[in-house]
Short mmCIF file of C-alpha atoms in Angstrom, two decimals:
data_model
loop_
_atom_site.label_atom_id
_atom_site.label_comp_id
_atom_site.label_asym_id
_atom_site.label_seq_id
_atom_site.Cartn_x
_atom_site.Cartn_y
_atom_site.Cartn_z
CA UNK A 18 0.00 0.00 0.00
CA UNK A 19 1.35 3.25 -0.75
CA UNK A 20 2.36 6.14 1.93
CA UNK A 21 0.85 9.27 2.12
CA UNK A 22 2.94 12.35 1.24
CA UNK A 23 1.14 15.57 2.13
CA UNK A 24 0.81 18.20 -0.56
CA UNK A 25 1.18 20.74 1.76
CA UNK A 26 3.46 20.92 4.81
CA UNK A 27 1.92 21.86 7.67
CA UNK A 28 1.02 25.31 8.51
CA UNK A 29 2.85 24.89 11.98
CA UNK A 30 5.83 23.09 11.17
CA UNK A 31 9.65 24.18 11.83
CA UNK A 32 11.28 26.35 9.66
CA UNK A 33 14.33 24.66 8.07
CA UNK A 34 17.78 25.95 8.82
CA UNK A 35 20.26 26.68 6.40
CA UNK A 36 23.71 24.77 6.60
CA UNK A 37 25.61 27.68 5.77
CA UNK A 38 24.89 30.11 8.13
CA UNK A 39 27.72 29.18 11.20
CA UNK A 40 26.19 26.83 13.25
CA UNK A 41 25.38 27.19 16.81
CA UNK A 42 26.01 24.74 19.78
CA UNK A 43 23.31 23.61 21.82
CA UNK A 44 24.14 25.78 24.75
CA UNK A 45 23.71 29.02 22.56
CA UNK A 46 27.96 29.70 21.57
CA UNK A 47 29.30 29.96 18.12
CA UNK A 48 30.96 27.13 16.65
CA UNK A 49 34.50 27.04 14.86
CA UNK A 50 34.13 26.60 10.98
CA UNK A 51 35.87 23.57 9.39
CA UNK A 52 37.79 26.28 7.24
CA UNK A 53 39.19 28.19 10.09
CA UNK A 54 39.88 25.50 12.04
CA UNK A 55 42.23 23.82 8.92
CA UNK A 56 43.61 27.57 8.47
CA UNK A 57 45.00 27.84 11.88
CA UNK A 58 46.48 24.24 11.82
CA UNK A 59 48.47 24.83 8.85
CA UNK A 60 50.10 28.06 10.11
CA UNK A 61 50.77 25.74 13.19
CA UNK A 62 52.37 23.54 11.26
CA UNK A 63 54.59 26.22 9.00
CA UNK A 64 55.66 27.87 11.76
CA UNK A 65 56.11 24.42 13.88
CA UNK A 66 58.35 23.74 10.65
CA UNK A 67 60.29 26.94 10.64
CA UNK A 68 61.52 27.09 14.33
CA UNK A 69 62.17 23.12 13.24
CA UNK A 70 64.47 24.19 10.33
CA UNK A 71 66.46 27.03 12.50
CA UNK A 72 66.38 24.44 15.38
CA UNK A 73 67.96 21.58 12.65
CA UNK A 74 70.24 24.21 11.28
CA UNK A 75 73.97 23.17 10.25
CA UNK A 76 76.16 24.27 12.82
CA UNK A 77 79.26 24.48 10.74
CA UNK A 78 76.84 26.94 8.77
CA UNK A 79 76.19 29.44 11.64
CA UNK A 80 79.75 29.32 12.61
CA UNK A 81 80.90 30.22 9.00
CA UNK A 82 78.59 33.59 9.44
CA UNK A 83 80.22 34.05 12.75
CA UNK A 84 83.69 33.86 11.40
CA UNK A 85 83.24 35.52 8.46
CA UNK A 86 81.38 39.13 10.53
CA UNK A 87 84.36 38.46 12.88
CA UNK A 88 86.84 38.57 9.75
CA UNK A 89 85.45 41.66 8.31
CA UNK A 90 85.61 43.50 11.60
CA UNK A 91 88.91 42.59 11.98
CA UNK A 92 89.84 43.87 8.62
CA UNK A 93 87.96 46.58 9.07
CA UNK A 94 89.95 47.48 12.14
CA UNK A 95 93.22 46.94 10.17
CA UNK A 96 92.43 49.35 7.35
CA UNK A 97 91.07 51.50 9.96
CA UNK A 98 94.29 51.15 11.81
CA UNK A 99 96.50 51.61 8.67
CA UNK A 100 94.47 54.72 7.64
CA UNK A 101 95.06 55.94 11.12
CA UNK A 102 98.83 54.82 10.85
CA UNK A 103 99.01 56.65 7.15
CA UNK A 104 97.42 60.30 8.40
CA UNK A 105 99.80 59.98 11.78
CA UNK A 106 102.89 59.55 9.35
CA UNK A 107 101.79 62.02 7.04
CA UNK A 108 101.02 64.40 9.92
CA UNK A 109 104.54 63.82 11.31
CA UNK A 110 106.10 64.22 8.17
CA UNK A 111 104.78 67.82 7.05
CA UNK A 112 105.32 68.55 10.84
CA UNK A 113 109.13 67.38 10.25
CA UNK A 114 109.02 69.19 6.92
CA UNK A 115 107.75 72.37 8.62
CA UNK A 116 110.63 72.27 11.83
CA UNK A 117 113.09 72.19 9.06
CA UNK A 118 112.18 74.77 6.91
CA UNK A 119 111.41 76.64 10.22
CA UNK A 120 115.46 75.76 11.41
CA UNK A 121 116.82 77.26 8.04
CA UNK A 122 115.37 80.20 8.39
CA UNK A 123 116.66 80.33 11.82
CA UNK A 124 119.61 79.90 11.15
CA UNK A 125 119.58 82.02 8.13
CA UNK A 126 118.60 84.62 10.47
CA UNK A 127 121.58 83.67 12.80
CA UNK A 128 123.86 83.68 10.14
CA UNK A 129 122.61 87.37 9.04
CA UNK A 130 123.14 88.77 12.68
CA UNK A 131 126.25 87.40 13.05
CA UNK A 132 127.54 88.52 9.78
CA UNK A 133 126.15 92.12 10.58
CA UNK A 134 127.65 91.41 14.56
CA UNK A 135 130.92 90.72 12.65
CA UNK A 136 131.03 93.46 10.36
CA UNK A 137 129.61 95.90 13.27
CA UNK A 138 132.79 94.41 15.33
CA UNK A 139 135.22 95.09 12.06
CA UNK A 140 134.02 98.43 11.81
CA UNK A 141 134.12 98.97 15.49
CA UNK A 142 137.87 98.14 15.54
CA UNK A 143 138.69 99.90 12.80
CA UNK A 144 137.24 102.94 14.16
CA UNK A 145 139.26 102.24 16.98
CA UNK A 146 142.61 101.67 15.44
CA UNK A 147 142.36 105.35 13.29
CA UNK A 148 141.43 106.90 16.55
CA UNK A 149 144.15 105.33 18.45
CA UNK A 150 146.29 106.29 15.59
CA UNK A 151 145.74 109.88 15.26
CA UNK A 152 146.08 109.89 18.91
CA UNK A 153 149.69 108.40 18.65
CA UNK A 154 150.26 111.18 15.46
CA UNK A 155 148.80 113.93 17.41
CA UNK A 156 151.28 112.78 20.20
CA UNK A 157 154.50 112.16 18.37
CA UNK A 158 156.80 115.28 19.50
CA UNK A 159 155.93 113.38 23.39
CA UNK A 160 156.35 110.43 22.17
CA UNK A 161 158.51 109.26 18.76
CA UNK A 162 158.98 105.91 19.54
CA UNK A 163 155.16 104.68 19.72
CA UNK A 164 154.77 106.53 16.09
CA UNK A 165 157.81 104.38 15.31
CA UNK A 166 156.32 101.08 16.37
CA UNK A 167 152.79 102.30 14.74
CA UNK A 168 154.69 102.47 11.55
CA UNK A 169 156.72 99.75 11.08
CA UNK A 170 154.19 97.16 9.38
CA UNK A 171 153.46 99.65 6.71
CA UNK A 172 157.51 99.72 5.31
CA UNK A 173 157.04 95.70 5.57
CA UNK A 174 158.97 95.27 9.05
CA UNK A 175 157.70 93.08 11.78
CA UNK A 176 157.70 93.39 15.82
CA UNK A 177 160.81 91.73 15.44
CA UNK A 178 162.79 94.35 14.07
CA UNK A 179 161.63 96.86 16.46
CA UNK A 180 164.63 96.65 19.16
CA UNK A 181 167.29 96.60 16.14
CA UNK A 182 165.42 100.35 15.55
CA UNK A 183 165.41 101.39 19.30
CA UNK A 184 169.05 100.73 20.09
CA UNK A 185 170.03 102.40 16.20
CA UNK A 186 168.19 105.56 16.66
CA UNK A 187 168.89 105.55 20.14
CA UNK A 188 172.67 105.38 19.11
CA UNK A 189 172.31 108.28 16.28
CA UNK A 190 170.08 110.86 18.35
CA UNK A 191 168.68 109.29 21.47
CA UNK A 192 164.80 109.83 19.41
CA UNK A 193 165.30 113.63 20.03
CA UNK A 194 163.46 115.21 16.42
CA UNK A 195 165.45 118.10 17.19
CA UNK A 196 169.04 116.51 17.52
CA UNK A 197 171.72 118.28 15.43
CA UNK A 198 175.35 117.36 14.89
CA UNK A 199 177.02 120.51 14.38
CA UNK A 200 179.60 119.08 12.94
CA UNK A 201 177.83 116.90 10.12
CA UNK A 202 175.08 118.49 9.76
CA UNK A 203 173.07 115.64 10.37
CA UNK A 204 169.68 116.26 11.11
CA UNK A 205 166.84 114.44 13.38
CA UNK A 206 165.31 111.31 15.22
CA UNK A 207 167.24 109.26 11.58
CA UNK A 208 170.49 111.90 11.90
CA UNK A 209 169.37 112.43 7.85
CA UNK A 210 172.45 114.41 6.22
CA UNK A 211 171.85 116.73 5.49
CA UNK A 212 168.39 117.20 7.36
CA UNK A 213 166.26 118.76 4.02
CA UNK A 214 166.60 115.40 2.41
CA UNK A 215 163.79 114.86 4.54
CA UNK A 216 161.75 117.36 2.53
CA UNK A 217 160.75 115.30 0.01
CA UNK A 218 158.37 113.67 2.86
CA UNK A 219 156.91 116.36 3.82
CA UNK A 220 158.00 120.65 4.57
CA UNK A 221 157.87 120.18 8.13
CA UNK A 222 160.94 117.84 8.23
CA UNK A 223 162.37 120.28 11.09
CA UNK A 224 159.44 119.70 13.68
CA UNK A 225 157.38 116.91 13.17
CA UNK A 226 159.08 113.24 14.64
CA UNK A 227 156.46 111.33 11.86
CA UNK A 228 158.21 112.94 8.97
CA UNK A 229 161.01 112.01 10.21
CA UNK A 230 160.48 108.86 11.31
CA UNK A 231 159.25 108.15 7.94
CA UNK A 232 161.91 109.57 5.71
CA UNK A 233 164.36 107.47 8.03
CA UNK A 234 162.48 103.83 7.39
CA UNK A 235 162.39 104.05 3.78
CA UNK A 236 165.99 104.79 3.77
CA UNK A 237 166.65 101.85 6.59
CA UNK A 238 164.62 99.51 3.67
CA UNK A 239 166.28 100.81 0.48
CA UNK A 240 170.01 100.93 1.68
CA UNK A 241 170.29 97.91 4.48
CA UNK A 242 166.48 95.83 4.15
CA UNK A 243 166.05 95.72 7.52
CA UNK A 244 166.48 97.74 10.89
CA UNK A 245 168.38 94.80 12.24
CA UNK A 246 170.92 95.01 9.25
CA UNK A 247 171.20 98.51 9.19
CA UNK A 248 172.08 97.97 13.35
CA UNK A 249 174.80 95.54 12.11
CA UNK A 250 176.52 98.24 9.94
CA UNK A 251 176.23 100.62 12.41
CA UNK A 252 178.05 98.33 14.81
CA UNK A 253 180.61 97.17 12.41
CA UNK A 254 181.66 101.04 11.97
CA UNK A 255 183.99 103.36 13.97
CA UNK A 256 182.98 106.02 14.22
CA UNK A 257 179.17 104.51 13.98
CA UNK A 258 177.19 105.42 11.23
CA UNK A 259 174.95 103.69 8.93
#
């Protein structure tokens, strides 16, 4: 016999429910979709599998890393240290450059002043020798033997020859410029005879010891070379002369 299927459904039965819609637990709290549930477990798992794959790393791997940062600091610190070397060297080297330019000049300006201390001195003592000199000129009539002495370099005699002079003039006139030998006619500190030969020095022959002095030391050089020769003549003769 066949069942009985209503045409209509009845006016008070449930509504149906649709299986899309998130579906609700008995006691009235939302239930996790399949979906979101399967999303969540593979992150698990991808992350579960990349702390795995740091975890199961190769330690000769990580150490490689470590050694090679470790190698580039260290080079960096050697180039850094060679740079610092190269600019400390350079720095020392314009600094040496520098002191020694700095020293020449120095002495440059060392060497000036004591050039212009030298000449200063030169000048100095030349100054001093004229005035000393026209002292002893100005002087001469007091005293004929320090003109004689002053003198004696310029007709090409040393200090040696100076006490062969002394004891010859002091044998002819005892260095009196007015000494006369009446019976010569010899003239003089020199004894020149006759006296005016002494002229062609100078006019004042008769007065001044320099004139003198001078007439009687070129004649000393041109007859006898040397006071101490002339002296040896002078000895050798009786009565002396020379």
């Amino acid at each position: 016999m066949a069942r009985y299927t209503p045409r209509h459904a009845p006016r008070h039965a449930a509504p149906k429910r649709s299986l899309g819609r998130t579906a609700v637990s008995v006691v009235g709290r939302p239930l996790v979709s399949t979906s979101l549930i399967a999303a969540v477990v593979t992150g698990g798992v991808a992350v579960s599998g990349a702390f795995e794959d740091t975890a199961n790393a190769d330690p000769l791997s990580l150490g490689a890393v470590d050694d090679a940062t470790a190698a580039a600091s260290t080079m960096e610190s050697e180039v850094a240290l060679q740079d610092s070397t190269r600019v400390a060297a350079d720095r020392s080297a314009t600094n040496s450059q520098r002191a020694v330019v700095a020293a020449r000049a120095d002495e440059a300006v060392r060497a000036k002043a004591a050039a212009l201390a030298k000449q200063r001195r030169a000048q100095l003592d030349r100054a001093a020798r004229a005035a000393e000199r026209t002292r002893i000129i100005e002087n001469a009539q007091d005293d004929p033997k320090a003109v004689a002495q002053l003198l004696l370099p310029e007709y090409g005699f040393s200090e040696a020859q100076w006490p062969c002079l002394n004891q010859l003039w002091i044998g002819e006139s005892d260095w009196r410029w007015w000494a006369s030998n009446s019976s010569s006619g010899a003239y003089g500190i020199p004894q020149s005879l006759p006296g005016n030969k002494m002229a062609t020095v100078a006019g004042d022959w008769r007065t001044n010891p320099v004139t003198q002095i001078k007439w009687g030391l070129d004649y000393i050089k041109r007859s006898y070379g040397t006071p101490c020769n002339a002296l040896s003549q002078w000895q050798a003769r009786s009565p002396h002369w020379y």
